mmCIF file of N, CA and C in Angstrom:
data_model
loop_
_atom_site.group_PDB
_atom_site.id
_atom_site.type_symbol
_atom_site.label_atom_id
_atom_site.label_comp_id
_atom_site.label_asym_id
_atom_site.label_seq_id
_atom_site.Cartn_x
_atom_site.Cartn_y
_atom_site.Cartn_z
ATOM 1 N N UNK A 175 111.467 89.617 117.460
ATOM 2 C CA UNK A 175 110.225 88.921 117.707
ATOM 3 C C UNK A 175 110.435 87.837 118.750
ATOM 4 N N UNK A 176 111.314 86.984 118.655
ATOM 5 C CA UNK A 176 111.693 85.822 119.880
ATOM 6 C C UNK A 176 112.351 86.732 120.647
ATOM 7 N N UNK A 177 112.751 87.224 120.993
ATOM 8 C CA UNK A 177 113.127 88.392 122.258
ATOM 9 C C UNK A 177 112.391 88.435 123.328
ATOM 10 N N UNK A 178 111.545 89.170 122.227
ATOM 11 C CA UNK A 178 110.506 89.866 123.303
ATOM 12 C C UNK A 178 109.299 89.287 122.951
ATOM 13 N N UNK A 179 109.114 88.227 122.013
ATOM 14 C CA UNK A 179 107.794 87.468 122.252
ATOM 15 C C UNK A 179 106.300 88.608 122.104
ATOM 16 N N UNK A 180 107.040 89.323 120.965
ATOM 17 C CA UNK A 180 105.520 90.472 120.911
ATOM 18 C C UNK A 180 104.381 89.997 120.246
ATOM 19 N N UNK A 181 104.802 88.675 119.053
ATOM 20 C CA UNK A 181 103.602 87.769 118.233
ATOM 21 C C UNK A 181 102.983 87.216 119.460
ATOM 22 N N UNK A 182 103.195 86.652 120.386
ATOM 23 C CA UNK A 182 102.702 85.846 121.466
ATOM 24 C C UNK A 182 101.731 86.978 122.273
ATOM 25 N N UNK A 183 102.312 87.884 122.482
ATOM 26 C CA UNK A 183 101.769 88.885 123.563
ATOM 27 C C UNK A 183 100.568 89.534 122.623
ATOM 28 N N UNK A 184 100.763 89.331 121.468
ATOM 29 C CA UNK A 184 99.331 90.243 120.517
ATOM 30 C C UNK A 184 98.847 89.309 120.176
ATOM 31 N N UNK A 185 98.745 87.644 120.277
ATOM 32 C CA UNK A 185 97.771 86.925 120.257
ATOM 33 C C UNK A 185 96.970 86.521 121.241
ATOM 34 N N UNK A 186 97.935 86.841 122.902
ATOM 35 C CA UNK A 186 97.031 86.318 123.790
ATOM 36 C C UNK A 186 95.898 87.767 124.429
ATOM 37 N N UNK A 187 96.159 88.849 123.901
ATOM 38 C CA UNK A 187 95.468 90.153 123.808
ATOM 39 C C UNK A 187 94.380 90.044 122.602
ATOM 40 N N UNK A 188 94.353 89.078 121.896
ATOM 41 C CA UNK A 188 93.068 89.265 120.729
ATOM 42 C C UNK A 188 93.677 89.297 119.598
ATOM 43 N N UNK A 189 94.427 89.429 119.183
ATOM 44 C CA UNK A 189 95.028 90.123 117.450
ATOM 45 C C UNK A 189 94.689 88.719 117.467
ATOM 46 N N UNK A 190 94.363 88.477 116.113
ATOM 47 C CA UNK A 190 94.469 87.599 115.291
ATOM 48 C C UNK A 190 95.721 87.284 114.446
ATOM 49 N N UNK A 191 95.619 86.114 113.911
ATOM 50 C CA UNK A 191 97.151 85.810 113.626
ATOM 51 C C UNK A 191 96.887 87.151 111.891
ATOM 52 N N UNK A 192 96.213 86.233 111.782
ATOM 53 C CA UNK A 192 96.133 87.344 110.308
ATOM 54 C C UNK A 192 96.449 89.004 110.151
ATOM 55 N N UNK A 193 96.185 89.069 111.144
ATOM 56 C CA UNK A 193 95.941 90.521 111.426
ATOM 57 C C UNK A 193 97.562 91.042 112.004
ATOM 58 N N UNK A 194 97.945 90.370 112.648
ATOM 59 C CA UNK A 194 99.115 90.557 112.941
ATOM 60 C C UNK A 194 100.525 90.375 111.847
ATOM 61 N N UNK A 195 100.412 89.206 111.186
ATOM 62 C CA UNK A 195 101.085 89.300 109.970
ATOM 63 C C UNK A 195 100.998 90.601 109.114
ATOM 64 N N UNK A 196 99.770 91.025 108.536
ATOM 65 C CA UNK A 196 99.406 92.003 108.302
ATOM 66 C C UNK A 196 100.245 93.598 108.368
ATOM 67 N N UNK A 197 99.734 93.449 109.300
ATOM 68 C CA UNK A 197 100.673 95.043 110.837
ATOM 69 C C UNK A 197 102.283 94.923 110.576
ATOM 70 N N UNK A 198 102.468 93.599 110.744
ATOM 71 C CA UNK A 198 104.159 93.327 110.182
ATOM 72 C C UNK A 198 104.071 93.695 108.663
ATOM 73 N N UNK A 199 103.753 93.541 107.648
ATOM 74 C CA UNK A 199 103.670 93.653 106.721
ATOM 75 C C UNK A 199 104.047 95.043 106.111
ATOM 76 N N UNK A 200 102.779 95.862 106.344
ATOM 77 C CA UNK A 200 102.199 96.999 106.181
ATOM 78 C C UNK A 200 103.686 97.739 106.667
ATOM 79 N N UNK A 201 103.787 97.529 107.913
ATOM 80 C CA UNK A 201 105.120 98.828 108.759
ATOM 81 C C UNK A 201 106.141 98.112 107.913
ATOM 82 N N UNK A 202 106.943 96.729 107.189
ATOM 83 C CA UNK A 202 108.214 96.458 107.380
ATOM 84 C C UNK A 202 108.203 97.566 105.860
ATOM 85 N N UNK A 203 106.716 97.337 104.997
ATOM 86 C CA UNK A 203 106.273 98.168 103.488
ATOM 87 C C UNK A 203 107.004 99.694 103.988
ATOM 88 N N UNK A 204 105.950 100.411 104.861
ATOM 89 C CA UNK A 204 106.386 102.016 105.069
ATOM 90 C C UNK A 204 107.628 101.786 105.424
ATOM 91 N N UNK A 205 108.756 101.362 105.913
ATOM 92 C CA UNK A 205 109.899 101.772 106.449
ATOM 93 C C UNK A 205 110.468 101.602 105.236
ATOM 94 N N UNK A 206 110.537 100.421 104.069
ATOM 95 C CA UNK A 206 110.880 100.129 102.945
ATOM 96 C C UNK A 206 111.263 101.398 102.075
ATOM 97 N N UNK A 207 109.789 102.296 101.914
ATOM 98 C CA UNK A 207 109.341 103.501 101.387
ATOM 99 C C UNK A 207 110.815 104.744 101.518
ATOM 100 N N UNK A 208 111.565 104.545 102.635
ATOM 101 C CA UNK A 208 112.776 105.280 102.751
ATOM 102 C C UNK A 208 113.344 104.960 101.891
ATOM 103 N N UNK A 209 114.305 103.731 102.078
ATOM 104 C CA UNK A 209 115.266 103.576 100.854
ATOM 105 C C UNK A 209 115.401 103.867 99.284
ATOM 106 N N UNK A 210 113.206 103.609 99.201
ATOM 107 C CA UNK A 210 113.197 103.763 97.704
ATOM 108 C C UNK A 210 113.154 105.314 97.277
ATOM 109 N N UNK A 211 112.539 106.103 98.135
ATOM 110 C CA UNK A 211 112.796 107.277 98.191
ATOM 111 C C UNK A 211 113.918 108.079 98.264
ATOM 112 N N UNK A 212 114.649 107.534 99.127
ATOM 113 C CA UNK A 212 116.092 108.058 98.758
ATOM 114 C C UNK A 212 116.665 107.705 97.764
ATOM 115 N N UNK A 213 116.899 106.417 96.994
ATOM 116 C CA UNK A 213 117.211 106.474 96.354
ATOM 117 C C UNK A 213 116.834 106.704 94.629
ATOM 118 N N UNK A 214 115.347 106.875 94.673
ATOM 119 C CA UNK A 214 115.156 107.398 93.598
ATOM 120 C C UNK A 214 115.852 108.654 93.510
ATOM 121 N N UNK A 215 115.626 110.084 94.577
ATOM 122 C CA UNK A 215 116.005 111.303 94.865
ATOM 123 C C UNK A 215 117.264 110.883 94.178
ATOM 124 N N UNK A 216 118.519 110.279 94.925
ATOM 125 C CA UNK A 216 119.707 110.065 94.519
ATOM 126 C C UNK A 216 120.062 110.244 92.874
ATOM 127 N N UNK A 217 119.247 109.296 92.254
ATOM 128 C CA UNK A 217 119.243 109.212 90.958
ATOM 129 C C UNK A 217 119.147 110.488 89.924
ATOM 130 N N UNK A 218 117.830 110.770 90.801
ATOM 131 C CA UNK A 218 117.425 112.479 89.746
ATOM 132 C C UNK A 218 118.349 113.748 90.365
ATOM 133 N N UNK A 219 118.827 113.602 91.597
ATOM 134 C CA UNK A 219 120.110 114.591 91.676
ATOM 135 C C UNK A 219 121.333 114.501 90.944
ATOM 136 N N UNK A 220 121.398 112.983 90.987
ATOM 137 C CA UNK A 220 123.210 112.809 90.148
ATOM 138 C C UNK A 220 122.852 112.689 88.592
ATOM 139 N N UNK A 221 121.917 112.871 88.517
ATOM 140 C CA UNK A 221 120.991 112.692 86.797
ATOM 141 C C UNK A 221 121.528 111.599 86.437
ATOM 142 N N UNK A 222 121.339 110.464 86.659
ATOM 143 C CA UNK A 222 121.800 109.337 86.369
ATOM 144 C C UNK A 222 121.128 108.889 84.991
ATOM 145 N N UNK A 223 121.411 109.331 83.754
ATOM 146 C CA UNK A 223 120.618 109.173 82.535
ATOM 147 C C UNK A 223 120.156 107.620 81.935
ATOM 148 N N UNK A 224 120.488 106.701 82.656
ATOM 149 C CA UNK A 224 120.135 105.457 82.387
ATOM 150 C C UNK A 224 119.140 104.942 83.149
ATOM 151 N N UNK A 225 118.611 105.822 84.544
ATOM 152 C CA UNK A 225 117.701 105.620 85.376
ATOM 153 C C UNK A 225 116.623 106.708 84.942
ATOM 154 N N UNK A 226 116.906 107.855 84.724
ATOM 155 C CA UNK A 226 115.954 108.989 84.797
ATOM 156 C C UNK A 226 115.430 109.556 83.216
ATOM 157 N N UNK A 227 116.208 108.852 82.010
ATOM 158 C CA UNK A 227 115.350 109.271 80.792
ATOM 159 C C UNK A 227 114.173 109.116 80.280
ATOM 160 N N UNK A 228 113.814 109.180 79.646
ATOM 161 C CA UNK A 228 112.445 108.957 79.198
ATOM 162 C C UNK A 228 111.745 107.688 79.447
ATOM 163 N N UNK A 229 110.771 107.896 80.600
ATOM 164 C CA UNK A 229 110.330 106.649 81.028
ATOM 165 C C UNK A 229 111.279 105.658 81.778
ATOM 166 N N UNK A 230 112.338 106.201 82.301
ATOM 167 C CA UNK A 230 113.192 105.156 82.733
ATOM 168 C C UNK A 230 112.750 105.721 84.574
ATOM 169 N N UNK A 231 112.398 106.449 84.937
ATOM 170 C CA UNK A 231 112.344 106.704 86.132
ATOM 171 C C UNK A 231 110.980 105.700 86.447
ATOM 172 N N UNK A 232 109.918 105.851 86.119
ATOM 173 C CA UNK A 232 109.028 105.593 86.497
ATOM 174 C C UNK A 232 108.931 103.762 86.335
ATOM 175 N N UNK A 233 110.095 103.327 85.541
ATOM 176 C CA UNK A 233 110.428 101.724 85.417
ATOM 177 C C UNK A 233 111.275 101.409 86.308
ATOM 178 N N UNK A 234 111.955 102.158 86.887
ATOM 179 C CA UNK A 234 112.930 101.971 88.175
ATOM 180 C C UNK A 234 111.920 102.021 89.067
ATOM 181 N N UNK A 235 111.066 103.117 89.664
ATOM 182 C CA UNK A 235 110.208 102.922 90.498
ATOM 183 C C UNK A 235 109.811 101.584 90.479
ATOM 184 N N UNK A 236 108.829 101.113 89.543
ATOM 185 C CA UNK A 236 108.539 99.677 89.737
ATOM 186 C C UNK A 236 109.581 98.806 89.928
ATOM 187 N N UNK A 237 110.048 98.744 89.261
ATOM 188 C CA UNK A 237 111.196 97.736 90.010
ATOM 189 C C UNK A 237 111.650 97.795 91.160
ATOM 190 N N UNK A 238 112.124 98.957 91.540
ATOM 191 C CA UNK A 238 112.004 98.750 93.293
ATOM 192 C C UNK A 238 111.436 98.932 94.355
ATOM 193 N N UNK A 239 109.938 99.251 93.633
ATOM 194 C CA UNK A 239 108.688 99.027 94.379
ATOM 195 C C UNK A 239 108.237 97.217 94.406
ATOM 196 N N UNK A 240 108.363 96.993 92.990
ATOM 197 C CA UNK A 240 108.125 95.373 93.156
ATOM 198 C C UNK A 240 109.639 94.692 93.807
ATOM 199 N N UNK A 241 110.214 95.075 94.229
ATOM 200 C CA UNK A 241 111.475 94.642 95.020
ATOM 201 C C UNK A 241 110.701 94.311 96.276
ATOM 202 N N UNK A 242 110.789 95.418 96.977
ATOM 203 C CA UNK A 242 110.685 95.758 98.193
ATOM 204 C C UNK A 242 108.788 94.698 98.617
ATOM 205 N N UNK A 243 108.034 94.683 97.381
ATOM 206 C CA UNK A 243 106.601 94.083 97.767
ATOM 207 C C UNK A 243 106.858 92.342 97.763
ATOM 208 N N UNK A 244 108.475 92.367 96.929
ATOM 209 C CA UNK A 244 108.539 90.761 96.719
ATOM 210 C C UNK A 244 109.335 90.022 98.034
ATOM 211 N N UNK A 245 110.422 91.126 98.835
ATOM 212 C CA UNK A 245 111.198 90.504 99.325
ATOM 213 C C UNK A 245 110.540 90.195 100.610
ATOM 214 N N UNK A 246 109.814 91.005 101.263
ATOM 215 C CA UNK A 246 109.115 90.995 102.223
ATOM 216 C C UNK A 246 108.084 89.851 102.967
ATOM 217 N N UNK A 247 107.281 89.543 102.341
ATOM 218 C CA UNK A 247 106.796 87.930 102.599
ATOM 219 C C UNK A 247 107.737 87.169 102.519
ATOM 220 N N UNK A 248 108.757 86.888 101.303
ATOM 221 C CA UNK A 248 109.943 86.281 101.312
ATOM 222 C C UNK A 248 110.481 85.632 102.463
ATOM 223 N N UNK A 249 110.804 87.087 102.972
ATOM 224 C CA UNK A 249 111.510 86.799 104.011
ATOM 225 C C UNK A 249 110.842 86.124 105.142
ATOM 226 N N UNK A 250 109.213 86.991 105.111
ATOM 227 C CA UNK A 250 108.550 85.960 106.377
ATOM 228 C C UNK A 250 108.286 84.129 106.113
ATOM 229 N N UNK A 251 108.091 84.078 104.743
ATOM 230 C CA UNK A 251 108.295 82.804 104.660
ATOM 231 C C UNK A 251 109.172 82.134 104.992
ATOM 232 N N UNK A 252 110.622 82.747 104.618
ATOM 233 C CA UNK A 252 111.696 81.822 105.056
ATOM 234 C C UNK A 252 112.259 82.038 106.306
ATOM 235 N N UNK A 253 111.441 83.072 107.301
ATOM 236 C CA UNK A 253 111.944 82.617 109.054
ATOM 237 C C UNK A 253 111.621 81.645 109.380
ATOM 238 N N UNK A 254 110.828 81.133 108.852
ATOM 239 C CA UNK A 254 109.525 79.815 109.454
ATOM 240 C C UNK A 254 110.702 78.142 109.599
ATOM 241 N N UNK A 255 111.823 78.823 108.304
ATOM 242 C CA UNK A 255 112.783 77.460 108.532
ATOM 243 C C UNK A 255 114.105 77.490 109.079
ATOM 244 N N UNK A 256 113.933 78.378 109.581
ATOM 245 C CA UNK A 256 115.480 78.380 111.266
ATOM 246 C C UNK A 256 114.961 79.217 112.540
ATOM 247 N N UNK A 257 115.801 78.564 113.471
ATOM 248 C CA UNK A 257 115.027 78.550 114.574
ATOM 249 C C UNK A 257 116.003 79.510 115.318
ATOM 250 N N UNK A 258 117.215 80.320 114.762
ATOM 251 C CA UNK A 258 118.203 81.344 115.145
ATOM 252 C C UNK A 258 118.109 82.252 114.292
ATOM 253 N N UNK A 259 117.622 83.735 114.832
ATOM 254 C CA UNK A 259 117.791 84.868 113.791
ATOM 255 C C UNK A 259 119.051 84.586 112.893
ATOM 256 N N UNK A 260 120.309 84.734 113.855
ATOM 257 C CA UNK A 260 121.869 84.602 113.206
ATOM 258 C C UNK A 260 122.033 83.734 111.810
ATOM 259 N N UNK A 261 121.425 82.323 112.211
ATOM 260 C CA UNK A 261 121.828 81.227 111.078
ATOM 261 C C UNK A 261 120.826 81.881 109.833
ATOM 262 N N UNK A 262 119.851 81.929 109.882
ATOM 263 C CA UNK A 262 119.008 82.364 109.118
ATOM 264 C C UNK A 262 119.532 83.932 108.446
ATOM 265 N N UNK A 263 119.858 85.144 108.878
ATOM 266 C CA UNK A 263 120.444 85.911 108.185
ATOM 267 C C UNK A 263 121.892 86.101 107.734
ATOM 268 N N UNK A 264 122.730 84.791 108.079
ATOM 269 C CA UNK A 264 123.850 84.409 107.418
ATOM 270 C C UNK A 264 123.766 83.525 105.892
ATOM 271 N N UNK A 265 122.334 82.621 105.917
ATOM 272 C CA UNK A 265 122.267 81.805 104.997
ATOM 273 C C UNK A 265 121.304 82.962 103.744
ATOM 274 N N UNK A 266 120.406 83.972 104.619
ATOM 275 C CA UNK A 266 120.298 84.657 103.237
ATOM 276 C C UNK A 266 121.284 85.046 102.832
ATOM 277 N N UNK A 267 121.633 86.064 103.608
ATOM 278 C CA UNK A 267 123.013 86.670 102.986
ATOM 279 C C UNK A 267 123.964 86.079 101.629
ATOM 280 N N UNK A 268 124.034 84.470 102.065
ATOM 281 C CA UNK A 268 124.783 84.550 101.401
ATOM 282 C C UNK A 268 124.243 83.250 99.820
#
């Protein structure tokens, strides 16, 4: 985003800020959708019986559906307090 200054370039084109958060939102959600997908798949191939028994699949889903819906603003909230991609994904990290 500070790179290439694409928030800047879709506000002085019309997007609204809202709208643009949004668009970030929505795409960082669908790309999310991989991991959980794979790794549910993962689970019901290796029959992982503590993930996939009765009712346990569909409680994993949520959980890493509400993962993926929690971390996401998260994270946009907390770019707002460093001003270097680097420092900022060293201090989540850790």
């Amino acid at each position: 985003e500070d790179h290439h200054d694409s928030k800047h370039q879709q506000l002085i084109s019309g997007v609204s800020l809202l709208s643009y958060w949004v668009a970030n939102l929505m795409w960082d959600l669908c790309i999310y959708m991989v991991p959980l997908a794979s790794s549910m798949l993962c689970m019901h191939a290796f029959d992982v019986d503590v993930f996939t028994r009765s009712g346990a699949s569909w409680a994993s889903f949520v959980t890493f559906l509400g993962y993926g819906l929690a971390v996401a603003p998260f994270s946009y909230a907390l770019s707002f307090c460093f001003s270097k991609h680097t420092s900022a994904q060293v201090i989540c990290l850790v």
